[in-house]
Coordinates of C-alpha atoms in Angstrom, one line a residue:
X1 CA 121.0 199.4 87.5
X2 CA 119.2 198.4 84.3
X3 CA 119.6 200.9 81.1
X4 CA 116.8 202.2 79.4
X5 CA 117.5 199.7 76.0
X6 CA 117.1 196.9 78.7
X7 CA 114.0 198.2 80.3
X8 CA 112.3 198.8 76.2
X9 CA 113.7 195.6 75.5
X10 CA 111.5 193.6 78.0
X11 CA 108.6 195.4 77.6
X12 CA 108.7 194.9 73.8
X13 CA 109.4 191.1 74.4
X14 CA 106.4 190.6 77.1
X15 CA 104.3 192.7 74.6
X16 CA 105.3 190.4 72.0
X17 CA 104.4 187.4 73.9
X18 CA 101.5 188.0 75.7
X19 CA 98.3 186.4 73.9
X20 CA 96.1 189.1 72.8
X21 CA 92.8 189.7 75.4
X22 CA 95.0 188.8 78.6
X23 CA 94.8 192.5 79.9
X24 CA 92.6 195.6 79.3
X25 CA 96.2 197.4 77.7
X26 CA 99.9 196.8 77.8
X27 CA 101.1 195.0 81.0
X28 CA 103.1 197.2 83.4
X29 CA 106.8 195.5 83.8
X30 CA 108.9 196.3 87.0
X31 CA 112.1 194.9 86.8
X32 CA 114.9 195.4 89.9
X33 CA 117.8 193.4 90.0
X34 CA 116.1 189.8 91.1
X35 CA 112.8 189.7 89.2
X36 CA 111.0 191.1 86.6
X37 CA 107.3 191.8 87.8
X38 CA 104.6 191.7 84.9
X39 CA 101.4 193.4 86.3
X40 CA 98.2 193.7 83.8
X41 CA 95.1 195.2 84.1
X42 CA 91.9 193.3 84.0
X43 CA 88.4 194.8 83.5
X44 CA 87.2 196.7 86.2
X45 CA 83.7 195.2 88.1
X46 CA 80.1 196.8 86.9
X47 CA 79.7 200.1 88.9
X48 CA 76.7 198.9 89.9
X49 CA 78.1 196.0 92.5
X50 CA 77.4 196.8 96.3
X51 CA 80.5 197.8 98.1
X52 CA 80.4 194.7 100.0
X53 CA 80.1 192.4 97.1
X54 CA 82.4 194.2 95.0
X55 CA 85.9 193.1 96.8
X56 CA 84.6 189.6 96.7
X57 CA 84.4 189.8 92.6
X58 CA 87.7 191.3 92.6
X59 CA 89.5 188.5 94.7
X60 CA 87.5 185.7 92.2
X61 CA 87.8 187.5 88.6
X62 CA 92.0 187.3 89.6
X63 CA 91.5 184.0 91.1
X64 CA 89.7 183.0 87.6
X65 CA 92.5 185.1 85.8
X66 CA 95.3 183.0 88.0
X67 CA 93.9 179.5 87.0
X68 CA 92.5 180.0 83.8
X69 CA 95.9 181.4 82.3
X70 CA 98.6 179.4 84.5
X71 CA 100.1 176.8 82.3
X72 CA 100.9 180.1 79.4
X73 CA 102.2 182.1 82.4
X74 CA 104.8 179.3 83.7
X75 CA 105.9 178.9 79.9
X76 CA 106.1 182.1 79.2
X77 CA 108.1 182.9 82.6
X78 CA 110.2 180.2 81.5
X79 CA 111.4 181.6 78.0
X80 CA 112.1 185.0 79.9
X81 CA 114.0 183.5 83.0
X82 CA 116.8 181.8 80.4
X83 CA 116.2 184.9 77.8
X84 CA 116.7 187.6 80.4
X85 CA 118.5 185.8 83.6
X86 CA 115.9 186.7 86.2
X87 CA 112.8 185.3 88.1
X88 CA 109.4 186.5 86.6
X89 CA 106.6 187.5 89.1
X90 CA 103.0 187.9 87.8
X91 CA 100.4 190.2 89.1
X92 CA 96.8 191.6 88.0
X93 CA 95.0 195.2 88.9
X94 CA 91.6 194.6 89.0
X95 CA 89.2 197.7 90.7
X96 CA 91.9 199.8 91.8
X97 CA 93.4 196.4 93.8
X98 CA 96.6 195.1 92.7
X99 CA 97.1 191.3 93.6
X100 CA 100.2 189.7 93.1
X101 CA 100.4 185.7 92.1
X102 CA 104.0 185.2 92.8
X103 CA 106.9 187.1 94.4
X104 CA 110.4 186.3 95.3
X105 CA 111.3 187.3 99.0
X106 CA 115.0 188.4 98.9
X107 CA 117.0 188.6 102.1
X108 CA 118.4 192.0 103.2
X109 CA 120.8 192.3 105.3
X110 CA 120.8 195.4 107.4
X111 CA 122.6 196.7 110.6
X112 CA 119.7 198.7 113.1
X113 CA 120.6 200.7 116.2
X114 CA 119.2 199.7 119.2
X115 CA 116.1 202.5 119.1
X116 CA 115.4 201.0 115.6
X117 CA 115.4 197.4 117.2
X118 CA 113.1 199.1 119.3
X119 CA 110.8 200.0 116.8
X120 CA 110.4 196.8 114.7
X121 CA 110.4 195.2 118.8
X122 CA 107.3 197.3 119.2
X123 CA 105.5 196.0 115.8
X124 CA 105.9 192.6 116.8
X125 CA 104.9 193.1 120.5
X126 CA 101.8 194.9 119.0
X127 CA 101.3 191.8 116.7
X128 CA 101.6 193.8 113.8
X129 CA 104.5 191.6 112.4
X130 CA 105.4 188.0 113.5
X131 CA 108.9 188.9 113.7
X132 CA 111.6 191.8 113.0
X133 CA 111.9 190.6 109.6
X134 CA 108.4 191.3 109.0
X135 CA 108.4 194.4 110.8
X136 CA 110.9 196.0 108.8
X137 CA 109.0 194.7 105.3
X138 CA 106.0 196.3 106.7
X139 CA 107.8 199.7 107.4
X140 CA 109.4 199.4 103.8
X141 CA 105.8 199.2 102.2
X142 CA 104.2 201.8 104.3
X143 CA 107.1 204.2 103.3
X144 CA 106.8 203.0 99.9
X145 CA 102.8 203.7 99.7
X146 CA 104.1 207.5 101.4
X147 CA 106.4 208.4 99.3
X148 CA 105.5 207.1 95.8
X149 CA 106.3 210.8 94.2
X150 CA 109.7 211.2 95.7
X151 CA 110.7 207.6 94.9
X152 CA 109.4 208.1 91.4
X153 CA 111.8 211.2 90.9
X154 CA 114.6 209.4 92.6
X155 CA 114.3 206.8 89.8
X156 CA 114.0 208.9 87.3
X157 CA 117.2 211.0 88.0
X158 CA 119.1 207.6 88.7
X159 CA 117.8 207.0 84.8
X160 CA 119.0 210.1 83.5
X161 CA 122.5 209.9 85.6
X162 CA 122.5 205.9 83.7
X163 CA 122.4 208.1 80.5
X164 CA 124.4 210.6 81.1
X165 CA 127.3 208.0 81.7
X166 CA 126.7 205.8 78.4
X167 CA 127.0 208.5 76.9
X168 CA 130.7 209.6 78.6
X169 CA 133.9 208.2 77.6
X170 CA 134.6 204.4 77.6
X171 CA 137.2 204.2 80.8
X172 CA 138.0 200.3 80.8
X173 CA 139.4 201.0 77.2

């Protein structure tokens, strides 16, 4: 679990590094224990596009973004892999879309019941996924996109319970 001065730490040092004009306001950084995820926001299409235009524009201006800033991005993910000990993943939000340039896909392992099988079985028959392991990604993001609030509040108590203990005793004295 990452403390609070670890968390401030990397958002001070991406702010610090990130040229000026890159994003509409200060990147949003999601770090978990494999990567650190730096997602900024570009300017938002005219309100006057047509619908059916407008996610066309959104999939070039982060295309544009994606090439026009790459050599910075791999330096600067560079400098915060040895500074910091983890991958960095880069992402935009552009018109309420967020696309992501690079992820790391981390094996899981899990042990399922058969009526779970059954389930990610299901997905896959249905050519929803290409395989269980895809199956179960997909279930992970839709519960994810259901349940943002109560994953939010489940973060922030683990926070507060990361305070409470720095703030205990020292037990390996």
């Amino acid at each position: 679990m990452t403390t609070d001065d670890d968390t401030a730490q990397i958002h001070g040092w991406f702010s610090g590094r990130l040229p000026e004009g890159w994003f509409t306001g200060a990147p949003e950084i999601v770090r978990d224990r494999e990567e650190i995820a730096v997602l900024g926001t570009l300017p938002d299409p005219p309100d006057d596009v047509p619908e059916a235009e407008r996610a066309a524009l959104v999939e070039g201006l982060a295309r544009r973004f994606r090439e026009e800033t790459r050599e910075r991005r791999i330096e600067i993910a560079r400098e915060a892999e040895r500074k910091f000990r983890q991958k960095v993943s880069w992402g935009v939000v552009c018109g309420g879309e967020t696309v992501m340039f690079t992820t790391l896909s981390v094996p899981v392992m899990t042990r399922l019941r058969q009526t779970e099988r059954q389930v990610l079985d299901t997905l896959v028959a249905a050519g929803v996924a290409r395989s269980r392991s895809d199956a179960l990604a997909w279930c992970v993001r839709l519960v994810g996109k259901h349940t943002d609030t109560w994953l939010a509040d489940l973060r922030d108590a683990l926070q507060h319970v990361d305070r409470v203990r720095s703030a205990g005793p020292d037990v390996n004295s």
